[in-house]
PDB file of C-alpha atoms in Angstrom:
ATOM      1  CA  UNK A   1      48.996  14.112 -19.144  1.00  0.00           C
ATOM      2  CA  UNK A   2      51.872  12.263 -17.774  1.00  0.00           C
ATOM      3  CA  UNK A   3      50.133  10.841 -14.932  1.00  0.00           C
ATOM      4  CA  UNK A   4      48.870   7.740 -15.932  1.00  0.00           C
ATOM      5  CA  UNK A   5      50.949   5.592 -18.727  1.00  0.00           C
ATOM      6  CA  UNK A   6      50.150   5.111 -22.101  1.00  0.00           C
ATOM      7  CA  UNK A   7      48.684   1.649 -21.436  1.00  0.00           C
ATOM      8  CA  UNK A   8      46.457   3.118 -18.839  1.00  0.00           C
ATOM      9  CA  UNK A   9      44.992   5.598 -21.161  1.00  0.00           C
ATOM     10  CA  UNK A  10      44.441   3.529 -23.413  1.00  0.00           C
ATOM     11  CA  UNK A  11      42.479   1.302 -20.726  1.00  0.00           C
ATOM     12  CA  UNK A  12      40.367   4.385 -19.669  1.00  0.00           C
ATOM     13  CA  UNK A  13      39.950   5.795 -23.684  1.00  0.00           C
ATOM     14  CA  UNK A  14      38.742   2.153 -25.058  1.00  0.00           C
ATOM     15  CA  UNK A  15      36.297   2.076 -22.016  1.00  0.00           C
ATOM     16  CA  UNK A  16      34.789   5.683 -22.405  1.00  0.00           C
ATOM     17  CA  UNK A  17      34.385   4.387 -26.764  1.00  0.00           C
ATOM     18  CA  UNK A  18      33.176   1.013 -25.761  1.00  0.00           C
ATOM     19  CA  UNK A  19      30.253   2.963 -23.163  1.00  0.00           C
ATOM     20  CA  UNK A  20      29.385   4.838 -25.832  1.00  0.00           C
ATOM     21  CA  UNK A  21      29.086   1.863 -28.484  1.00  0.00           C
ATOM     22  CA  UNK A  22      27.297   0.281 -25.722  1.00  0.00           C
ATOM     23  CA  UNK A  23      24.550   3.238 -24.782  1.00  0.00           C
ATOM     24  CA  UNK A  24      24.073   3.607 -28.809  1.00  0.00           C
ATOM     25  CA  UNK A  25      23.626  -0.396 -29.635  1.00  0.00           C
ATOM     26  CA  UNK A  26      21.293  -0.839 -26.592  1.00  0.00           C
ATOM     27  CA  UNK A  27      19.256   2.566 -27.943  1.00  0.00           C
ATOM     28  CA  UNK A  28      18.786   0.815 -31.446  1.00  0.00           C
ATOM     29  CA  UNK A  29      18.225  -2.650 -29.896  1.00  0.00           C
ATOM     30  CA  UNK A  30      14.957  -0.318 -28.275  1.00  0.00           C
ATOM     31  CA  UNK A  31      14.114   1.400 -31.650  1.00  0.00           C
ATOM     32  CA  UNK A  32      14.327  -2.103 -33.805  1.00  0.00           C
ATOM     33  CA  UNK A  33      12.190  -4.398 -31.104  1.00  0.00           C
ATOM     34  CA  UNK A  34      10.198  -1.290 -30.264  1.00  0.00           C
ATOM     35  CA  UNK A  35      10.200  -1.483 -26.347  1.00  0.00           C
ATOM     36  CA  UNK A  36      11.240   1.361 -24.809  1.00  0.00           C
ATOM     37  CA  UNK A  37      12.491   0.282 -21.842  1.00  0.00           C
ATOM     38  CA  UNK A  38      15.553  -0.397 -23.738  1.00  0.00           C
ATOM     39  CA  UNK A  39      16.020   3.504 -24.289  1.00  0.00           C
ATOM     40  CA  UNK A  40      15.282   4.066 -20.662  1.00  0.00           C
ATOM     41  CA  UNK A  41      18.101   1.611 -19.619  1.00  0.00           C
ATOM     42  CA  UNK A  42      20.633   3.969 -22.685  1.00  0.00           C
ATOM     43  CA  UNK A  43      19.738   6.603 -20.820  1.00  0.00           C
ATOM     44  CA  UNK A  44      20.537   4.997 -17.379  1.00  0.00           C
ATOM     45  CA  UNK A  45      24.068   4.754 -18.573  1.00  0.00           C
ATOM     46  CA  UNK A  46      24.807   8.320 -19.322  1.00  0.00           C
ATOM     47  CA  UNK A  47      25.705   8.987 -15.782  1.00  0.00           C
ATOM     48  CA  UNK A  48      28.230   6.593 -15.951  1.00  0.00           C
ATOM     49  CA  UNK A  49      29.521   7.750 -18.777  1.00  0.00           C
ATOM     50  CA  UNK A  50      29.909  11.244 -17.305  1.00  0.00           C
ATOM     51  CA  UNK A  51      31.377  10.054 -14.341  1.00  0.00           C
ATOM     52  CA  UNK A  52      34.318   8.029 -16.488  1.00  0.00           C
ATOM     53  CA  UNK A  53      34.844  11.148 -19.149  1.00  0.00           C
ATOM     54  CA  UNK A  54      35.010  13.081 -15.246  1.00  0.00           C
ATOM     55  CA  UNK A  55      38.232  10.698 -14.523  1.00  0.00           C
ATOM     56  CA  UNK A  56      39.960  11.165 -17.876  1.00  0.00           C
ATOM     57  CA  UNK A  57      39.564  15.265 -17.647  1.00  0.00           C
ATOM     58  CA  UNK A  58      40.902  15.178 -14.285  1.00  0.00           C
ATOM     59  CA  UNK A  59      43.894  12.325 -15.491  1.00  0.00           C
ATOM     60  CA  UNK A  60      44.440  14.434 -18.513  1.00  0.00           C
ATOM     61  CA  UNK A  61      45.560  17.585 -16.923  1.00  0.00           C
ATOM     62  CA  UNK A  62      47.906  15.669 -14.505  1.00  0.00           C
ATOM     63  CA  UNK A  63      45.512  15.536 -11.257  1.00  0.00           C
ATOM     64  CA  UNK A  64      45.446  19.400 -10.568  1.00  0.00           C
ATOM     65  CA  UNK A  65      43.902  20.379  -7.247  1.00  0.00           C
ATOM     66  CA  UNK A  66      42.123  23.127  -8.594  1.00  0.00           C
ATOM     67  CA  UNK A  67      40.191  20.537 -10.507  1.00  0.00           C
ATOM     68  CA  UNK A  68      39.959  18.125  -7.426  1.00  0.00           C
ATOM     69  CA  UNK A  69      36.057  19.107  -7.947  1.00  0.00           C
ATOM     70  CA  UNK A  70      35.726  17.014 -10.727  1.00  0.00           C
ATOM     71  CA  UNK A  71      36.674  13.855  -8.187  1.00  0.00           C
ATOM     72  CA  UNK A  72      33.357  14.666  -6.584  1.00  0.00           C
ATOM     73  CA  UNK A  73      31.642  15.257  -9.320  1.00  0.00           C
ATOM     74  CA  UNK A  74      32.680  11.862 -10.767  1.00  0.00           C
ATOM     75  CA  UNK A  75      31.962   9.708  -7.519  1.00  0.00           C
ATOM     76  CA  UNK A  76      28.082  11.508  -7.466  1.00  0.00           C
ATOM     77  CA  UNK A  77      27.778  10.845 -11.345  1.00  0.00           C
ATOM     78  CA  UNK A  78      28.598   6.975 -10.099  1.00  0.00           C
ATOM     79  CA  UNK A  79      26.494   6.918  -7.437  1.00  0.00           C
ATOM     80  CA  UNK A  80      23.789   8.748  -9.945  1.00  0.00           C
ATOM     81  CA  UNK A  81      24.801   6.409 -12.417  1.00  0.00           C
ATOM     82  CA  UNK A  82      24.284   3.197 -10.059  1.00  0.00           C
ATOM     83  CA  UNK A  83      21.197   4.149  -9.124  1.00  0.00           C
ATOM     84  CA  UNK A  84      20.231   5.192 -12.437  1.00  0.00           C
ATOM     85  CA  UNK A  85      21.197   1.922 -13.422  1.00  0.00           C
ATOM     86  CA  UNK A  86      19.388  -0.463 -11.076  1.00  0.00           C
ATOM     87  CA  UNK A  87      16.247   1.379 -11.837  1.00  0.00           C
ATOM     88  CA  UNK A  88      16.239   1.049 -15.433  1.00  0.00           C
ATOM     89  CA  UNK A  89      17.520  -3.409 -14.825  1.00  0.00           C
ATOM     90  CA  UNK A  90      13.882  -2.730 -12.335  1.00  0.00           C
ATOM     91  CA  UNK A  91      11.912  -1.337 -14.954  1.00  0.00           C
ATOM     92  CA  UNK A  92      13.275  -3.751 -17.733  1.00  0.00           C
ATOM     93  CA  UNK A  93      12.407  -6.966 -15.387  1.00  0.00           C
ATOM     94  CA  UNK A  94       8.737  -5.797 -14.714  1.00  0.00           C
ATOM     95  CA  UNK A  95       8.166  -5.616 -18.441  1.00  0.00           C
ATOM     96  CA  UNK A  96       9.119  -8.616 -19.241  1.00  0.00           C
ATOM     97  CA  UNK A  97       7.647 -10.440 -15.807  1.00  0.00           C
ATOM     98  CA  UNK A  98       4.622  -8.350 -17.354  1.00  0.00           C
ATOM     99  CA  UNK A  99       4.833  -9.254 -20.681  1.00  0.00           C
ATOM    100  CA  UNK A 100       5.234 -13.081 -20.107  1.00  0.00           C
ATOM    101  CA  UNK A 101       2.429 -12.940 -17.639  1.00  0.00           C
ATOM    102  CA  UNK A 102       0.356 -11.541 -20.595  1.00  0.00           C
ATOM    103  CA  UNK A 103       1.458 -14.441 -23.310  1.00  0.00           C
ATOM    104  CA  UNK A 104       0.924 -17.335 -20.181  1.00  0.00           C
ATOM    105  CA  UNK A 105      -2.477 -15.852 -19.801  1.00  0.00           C
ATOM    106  CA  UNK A 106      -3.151 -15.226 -23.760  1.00  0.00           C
ATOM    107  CA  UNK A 107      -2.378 -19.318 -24.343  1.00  0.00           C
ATOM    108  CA  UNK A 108      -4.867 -20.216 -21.770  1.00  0.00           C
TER     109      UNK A 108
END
């Protein structure tokens, strides 16, 4: 644990608590306006959030090499993650491209 310093950890902690606050707000923010893209972009996230709680694991037992597997396993969980990601931003656009086509053409 004494590879990073305790301002570091605390960096890396806070972020891994703020992802979560963030996957669990966005979740409600889909259960309260009842579009579930929103849960579809909470889910998106949980890559991420693998791939940071990946980094602390590995930080936490002082960079071992015979964990250096979780170093891979955190960049694919990023490059899941990213992907992940841009898909759900995708899916969240179309919606609401196709929902304010709908209300343009309901006004009409």
């Amino acid at each position: 644990m004494h590879a990073l310093s305790i301002p570091t950890w605390m960096v890396h902690v806070s972020s891994v608590i703020e992802w979560i606050a963030a996957i669990w707000l966005i979740w409600r923010y889909g259960e309260i306006t009842g579009n579930r893209y929103w849960w579809g972009l909470a889910a998106a996230m949980l890559p991420a959030l693998v791939s940071a709680m990946c980094a602390c694991t590995w930080h936490y037992f002082d960079n071992p090499l015979d964990l250096a597997w979780l170093v891979t396993l955190q960049a694919s969980m990023t490059v899941l993650g990213n992907c992940t990601l841009c898909g759900a931003a995708w899916w969240i656009w179309r919606q609401t491209k196709q929902t304010n086509t709908d209300s343009a053409s309901d006004s009409d």
